[in-house]
PDB file of C-alpha atoms in Angstrom:
ATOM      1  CA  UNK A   1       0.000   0.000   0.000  1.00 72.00           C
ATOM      2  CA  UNK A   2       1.233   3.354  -1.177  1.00 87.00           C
ATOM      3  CA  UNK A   3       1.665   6.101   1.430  1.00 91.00           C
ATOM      4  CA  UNK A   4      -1.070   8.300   0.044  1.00 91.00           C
ATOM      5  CA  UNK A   5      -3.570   5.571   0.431  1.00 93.00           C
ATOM      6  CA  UNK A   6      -2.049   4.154   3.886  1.00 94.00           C
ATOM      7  CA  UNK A   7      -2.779   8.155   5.019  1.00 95.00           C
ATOM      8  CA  UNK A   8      -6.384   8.310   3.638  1.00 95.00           C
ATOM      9  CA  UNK A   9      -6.895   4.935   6.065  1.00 96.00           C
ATOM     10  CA  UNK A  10      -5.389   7.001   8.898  1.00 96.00           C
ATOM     11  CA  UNK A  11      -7.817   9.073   8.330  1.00 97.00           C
ATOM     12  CA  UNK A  12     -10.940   6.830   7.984  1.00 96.00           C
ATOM     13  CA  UNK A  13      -9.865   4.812  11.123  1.00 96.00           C
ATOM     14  CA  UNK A  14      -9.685   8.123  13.319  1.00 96.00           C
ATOM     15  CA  UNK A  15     -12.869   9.479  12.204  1.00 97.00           C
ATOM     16  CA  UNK A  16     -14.392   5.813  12.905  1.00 96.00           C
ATOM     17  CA  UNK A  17     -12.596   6.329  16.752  1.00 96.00           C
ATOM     18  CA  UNK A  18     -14.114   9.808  16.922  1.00 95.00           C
ATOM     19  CA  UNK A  19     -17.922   8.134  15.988  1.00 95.00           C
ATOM     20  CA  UNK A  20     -17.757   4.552  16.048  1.00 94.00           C
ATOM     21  CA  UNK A  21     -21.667   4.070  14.793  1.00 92.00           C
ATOM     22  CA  UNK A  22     -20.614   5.856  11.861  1.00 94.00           C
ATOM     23  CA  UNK A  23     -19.939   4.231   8.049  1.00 95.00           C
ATOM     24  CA  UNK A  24     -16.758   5.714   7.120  1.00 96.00           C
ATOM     25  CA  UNK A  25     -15.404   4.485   3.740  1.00 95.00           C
ATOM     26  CA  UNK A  26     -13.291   6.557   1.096  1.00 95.00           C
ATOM     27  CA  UNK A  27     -14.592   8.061  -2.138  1.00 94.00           C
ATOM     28  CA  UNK A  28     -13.091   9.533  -5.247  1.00 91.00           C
ATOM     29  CA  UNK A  29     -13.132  13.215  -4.372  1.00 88.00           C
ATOM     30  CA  UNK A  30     -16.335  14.052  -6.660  1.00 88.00           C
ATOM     31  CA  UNK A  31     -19.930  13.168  -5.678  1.00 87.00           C
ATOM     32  CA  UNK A  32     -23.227  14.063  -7.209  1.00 86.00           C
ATOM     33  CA  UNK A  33     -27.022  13.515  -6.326  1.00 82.00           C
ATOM     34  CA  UNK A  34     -27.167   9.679  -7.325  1.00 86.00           C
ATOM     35  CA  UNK A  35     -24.184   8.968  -4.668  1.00 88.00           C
ATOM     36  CA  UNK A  36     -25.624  11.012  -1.773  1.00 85.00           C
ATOM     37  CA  UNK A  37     -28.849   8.741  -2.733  1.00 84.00           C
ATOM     38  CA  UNK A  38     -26.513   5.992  -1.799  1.00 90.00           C
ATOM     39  CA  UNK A  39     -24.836   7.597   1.177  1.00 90.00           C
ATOM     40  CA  UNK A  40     -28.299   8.294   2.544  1.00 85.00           C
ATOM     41  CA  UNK A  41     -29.055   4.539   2.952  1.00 87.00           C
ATOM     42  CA  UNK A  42     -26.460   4.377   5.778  1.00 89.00           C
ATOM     43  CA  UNK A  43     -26.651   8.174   7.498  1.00 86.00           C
ATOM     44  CA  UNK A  44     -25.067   9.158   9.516  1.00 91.00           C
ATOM     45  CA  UNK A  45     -22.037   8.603   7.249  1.00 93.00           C
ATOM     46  CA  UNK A  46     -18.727   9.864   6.313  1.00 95.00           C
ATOM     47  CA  UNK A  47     -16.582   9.715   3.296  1.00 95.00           C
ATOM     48  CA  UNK A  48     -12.894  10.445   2.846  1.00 97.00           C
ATOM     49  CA  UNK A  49     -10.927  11.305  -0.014  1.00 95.00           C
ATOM     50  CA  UNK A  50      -7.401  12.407  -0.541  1.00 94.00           C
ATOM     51  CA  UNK A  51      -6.574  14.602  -3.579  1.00 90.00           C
ATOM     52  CA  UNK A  52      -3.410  15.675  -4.303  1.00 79.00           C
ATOM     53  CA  UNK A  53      -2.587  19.233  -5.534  1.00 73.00           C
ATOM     54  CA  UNK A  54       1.073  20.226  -6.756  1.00 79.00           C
ATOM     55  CA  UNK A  55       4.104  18.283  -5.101  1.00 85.00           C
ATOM     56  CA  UNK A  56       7.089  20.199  -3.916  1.00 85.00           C
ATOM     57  CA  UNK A  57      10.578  18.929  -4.486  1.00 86.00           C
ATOM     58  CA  UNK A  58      13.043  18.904  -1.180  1.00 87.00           C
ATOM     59  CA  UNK A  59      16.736  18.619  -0.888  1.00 84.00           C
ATOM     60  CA  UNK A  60      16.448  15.260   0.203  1.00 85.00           C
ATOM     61  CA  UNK A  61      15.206  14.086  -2.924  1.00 85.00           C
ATOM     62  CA  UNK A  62      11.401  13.461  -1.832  1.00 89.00           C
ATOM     63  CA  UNK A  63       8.377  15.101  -3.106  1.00 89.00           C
ATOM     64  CA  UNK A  64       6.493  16.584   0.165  1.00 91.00           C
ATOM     65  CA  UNK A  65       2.836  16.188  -1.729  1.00 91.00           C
ATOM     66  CA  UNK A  66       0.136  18.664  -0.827  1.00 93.00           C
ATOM     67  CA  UNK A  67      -3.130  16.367  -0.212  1.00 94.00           C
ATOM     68  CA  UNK A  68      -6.154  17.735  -0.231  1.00 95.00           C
ATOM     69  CA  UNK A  69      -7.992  15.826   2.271  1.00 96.00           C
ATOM     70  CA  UNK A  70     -12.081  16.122   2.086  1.00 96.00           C
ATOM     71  CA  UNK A  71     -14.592  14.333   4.582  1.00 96.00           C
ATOM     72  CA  UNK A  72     -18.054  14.304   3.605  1.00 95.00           C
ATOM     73  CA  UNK A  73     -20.615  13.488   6.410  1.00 94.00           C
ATOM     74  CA  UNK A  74     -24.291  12.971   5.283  1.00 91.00           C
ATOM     75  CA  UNK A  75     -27.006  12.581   7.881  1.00 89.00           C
ATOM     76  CA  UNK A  76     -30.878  13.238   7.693  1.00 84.00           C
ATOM     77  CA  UNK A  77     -33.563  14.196   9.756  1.00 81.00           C
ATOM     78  CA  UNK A  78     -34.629  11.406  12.658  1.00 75.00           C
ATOM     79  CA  UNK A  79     -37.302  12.780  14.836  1.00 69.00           C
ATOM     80  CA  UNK A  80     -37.869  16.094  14.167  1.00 65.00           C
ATOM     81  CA  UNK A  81     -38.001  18.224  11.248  1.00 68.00           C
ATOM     82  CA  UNK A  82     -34.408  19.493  10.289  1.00 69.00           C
ATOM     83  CA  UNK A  83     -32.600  18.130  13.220  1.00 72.00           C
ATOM     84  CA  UNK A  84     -30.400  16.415  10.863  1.00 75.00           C
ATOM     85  CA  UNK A  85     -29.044  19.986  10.535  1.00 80.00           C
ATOM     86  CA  UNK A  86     -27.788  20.577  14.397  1.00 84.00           C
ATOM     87  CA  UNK A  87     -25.996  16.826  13.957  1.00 86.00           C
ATOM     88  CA  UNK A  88     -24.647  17.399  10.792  1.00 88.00           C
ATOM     89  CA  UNK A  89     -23.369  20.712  11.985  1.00 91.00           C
ATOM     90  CA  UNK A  90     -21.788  18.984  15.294  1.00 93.00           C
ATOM     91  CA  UNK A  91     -20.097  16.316  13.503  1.00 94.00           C
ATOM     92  CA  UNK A  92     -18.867  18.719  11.224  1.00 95.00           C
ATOM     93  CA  UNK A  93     -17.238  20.662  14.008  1.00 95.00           C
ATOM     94  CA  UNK A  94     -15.895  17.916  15.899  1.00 96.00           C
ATOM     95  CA  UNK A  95     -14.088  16.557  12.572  1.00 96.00           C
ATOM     96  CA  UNK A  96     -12.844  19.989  11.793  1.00 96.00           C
ATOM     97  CA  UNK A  97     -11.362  20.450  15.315  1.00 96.00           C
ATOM     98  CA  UNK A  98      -9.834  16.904  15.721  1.00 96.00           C
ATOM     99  CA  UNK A  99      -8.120  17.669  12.108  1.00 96.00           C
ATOM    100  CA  UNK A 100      -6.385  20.677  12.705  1.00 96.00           C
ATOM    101  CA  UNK A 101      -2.869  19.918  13.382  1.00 95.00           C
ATOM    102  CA  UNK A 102      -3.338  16.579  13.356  1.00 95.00           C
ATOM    103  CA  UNK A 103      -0.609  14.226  11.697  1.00 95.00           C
ATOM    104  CA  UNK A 104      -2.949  10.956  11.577  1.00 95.00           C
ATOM    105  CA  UNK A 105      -0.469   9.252  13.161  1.00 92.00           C
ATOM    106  CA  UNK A 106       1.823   9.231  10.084  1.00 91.00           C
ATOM    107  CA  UNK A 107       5.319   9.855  10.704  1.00 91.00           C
ATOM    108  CA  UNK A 108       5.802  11.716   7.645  1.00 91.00           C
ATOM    109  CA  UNK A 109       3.246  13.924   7.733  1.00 94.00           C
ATOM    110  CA  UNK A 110       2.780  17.593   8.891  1.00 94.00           C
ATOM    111  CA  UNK A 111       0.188  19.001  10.871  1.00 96.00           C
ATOM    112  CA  UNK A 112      -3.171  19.526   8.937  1.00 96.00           C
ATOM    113  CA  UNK A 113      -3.655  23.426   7.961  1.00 95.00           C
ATOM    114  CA  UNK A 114      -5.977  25.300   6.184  1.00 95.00           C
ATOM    115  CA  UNK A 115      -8.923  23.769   7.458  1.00 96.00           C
ATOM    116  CA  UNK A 116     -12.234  24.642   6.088  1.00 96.00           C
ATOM    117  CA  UNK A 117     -15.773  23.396   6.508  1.00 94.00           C
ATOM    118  CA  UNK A 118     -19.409  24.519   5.046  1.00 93.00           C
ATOM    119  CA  UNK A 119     -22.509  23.150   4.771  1.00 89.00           C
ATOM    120  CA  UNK A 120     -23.649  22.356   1.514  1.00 87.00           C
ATOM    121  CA  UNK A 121     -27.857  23.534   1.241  1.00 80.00           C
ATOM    122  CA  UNK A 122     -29.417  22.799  -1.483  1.00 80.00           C
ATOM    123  CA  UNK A 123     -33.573  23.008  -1.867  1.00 81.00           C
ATOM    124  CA  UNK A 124     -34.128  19.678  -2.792  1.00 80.00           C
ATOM    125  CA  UNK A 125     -32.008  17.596  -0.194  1.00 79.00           C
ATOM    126  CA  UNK A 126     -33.384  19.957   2.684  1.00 78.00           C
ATOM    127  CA  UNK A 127     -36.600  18.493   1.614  1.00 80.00           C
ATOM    128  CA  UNK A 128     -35.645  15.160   1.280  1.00 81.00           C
ATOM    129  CA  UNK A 129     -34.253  15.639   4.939  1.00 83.00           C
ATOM    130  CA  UNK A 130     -30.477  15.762   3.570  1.00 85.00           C
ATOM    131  CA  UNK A 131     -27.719  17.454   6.028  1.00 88.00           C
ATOM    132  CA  UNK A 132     -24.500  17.300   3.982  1.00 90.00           C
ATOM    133  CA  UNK A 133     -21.663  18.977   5.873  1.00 93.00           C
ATOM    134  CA  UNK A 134     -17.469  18.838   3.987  1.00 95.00           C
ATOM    135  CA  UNK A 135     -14.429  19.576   6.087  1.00 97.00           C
ATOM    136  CA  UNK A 136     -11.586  20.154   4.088  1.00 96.00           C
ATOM    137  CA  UNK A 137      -7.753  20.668   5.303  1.00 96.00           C
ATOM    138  CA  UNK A 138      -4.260  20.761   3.953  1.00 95.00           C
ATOM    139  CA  UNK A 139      -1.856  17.592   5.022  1.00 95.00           C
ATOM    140  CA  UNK A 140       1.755  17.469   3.333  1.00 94.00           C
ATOM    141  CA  UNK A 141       2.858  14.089   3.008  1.00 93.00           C
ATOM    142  CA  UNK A 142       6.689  13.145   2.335  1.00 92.00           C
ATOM    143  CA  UNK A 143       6.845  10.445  -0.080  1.00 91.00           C
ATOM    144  CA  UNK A 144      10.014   9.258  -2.282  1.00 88.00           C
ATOM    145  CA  UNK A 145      13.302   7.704  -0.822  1.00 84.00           C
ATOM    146  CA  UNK A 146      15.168  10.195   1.837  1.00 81.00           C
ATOM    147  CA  UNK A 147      18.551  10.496  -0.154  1.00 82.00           C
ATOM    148  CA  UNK A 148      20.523  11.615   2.565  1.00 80.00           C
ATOM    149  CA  UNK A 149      19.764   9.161   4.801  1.00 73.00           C
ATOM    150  CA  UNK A 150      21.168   6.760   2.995  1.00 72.00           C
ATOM    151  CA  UNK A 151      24.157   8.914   1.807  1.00 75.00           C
ATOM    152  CA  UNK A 152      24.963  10.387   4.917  1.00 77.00           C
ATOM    153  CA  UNK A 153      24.364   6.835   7.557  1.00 79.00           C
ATOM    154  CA  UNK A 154      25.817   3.487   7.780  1.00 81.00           C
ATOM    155  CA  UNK A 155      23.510   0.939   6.342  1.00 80.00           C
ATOM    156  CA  UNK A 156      23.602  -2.535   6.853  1.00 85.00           C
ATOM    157  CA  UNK A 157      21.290  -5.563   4.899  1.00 89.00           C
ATOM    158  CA  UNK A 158      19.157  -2.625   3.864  1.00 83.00           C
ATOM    159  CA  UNK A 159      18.609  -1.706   7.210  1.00 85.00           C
ATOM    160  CA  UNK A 160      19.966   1.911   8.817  1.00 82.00           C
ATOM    161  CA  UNK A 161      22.697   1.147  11.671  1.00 84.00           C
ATOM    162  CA  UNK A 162      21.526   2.779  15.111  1.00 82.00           C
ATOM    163  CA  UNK A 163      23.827   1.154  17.268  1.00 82.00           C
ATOM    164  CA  UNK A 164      27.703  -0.036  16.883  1.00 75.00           C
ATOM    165  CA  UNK A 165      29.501  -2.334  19.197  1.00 76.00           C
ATOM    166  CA  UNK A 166      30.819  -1.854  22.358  1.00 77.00           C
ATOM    167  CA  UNK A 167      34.334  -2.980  23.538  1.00 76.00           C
ATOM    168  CA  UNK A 168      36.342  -2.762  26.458  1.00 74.00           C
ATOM    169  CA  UNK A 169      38.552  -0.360  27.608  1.00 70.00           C
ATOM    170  CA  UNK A 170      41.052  -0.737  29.793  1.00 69.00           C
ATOM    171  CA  UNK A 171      43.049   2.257  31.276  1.00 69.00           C
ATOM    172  CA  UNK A 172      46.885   2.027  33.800  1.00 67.00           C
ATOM    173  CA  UNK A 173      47.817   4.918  35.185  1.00 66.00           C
ATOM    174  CA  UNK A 174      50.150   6.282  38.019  1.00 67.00           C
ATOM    175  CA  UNK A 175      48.712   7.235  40.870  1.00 68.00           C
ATOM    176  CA  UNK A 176      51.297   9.465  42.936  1.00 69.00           C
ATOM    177  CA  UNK A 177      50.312  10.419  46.861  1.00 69.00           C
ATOM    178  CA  UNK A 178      51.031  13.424  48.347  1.00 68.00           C
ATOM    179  CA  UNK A 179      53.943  11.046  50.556  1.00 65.00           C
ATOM    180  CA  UNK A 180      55.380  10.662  47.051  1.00 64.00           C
ATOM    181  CA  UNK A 181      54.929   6.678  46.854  1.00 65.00           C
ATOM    182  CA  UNK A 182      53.477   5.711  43.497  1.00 64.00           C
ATOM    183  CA  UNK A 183      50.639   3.133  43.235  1.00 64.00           C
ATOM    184  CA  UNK A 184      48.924   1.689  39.830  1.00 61.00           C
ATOM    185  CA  UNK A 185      45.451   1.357  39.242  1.00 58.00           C
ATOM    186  CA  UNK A 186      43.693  -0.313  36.544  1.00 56.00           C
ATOM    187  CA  UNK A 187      40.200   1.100  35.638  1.00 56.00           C
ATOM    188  CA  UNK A 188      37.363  -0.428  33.610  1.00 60.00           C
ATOM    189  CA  UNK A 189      36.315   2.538  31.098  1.00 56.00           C
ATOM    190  CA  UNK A 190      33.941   0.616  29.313  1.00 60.00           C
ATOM    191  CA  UNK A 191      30.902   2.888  28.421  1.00 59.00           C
ATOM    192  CA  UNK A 192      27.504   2.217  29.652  1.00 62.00           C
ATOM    193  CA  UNK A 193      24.890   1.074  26.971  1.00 56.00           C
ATOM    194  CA  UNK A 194      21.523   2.495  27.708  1.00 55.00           C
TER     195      UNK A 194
END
C-alpha cells in the first residue's frame, strides 16, 4: 500500500474512533445527487478522499505532496423536522477540530492546515431531509526515498545502523600520593549502553 492511500486509512480509522456508529469508507473526491442517494441509505455517514494538488521537491530528494484531504458526512432528519441539521453541523465541528494539526499518526506527515468546513444547502435535499456537511484541510505528506539518509548513515542488509559495538577499555595509570609513593590502578572505562 502506497503512502497516500495508507494516510487516507489514517484518516478513515480516526474518524471511525471519533464516531464509532458511523460508516466511514473513502470516495473519489467528486460526488453528485445519485451517490448522496446511496450515502443516505447508511446516514449518519462519512466519506474520505485524498486529492493531491502540486508536489514540492526537497533537498532530500522526496516530493512533500500537498493532499487535499475532504470528509463528507451525510445525515438526515430522525425525529424532528431538520434536526439532521444541528448533527450534521456537530459532527462537522468535531471533525474539523480533531483535524487541525493533526498528523494521523503518520510519521511523515505535517500538521493539517488550512482547514475549512461549510454546509452544503441545497432546496431539494433539505426536503428530502439531507444534512450534507465537507471539512476540508491541507496535510503534506513526504513520499520518495530520503537520499541523505542513505548517503549520509551506515547501512547494513538494507537496514539503517543505530547502534555499533561496544568494547572494552582498559586504562593504567600512576597514581602518585602526596607522601610521594606511586601506586597503579587499573580502571574499567567501558561505556555504559543504555
Amino acid at each position: 500500500m502506497g503512502k497516500i492511500v495508507d494516510f487516507r486509512q489514517k484518516i478513515i480509522d480516526g474518524i471511525k474512533q471519533l464516531y464509532p456508529s458511523m460508516d466511514v469508507d473513502w470516495y473519489d473526491g467528486l460526488f453528485d445527487e445519485h451517490d448522496i442517494a446511496d450515502w443516505t441509505l447508511k446516514t449518519p455517514c462519512a466519506r474520505v478522499a485524498v486529492m493531491n494538488v502540486p508536489t514540492e521537491q526537497t533537498m532530500t530528494g522526496e516530493l512533500n505532496a500537498l493532499l487535499r484531504c475532504v470528509v463528507v458526512i451525510v445525515d438526515e432528519n430522525t425525529h424532528a423536522s431538520l434536526d439532521g441539521d444541528a448533527r450534521a453541523w456537530d459532527m462537522v465541528e468535531n471533525v474539523a477540530t480533531w483535524a487541525n494539526l493533526n498528523k494521523f499518526g503518520h510519521p511523515d506527515a505535517a500538521p493539517a492546515q488550512n482547514i475549512k468546513f461549510k454546509r452544503i444547502s441545497q432546496p431539494v435535499l433539505r426536503r428530502e431531509g439531507v444534512s450534507i456537511g465537507v471539512v476540508e484541510w491541507q496535510s503534506d505528506l513526504m513520499i520518495g526515498t530520503n537520499r541523505v539518509l542513505q548517503r549520509d548513515y551506515v547501512w547494513y542488509q538494507g537496514k539503517q545502523v543505530t547502534q555499533v559495538p561496544q568494547s572494552q577499555v582498559t586504562i593504567r595509570g600512576d597514581v602518585h600520593t602526596a607522601a610521594g609513593y606511586t601506586d597503579h590502578e587499573t580502571i574499567d572505562a567501558t561505556p555504559e549502553v543504555p
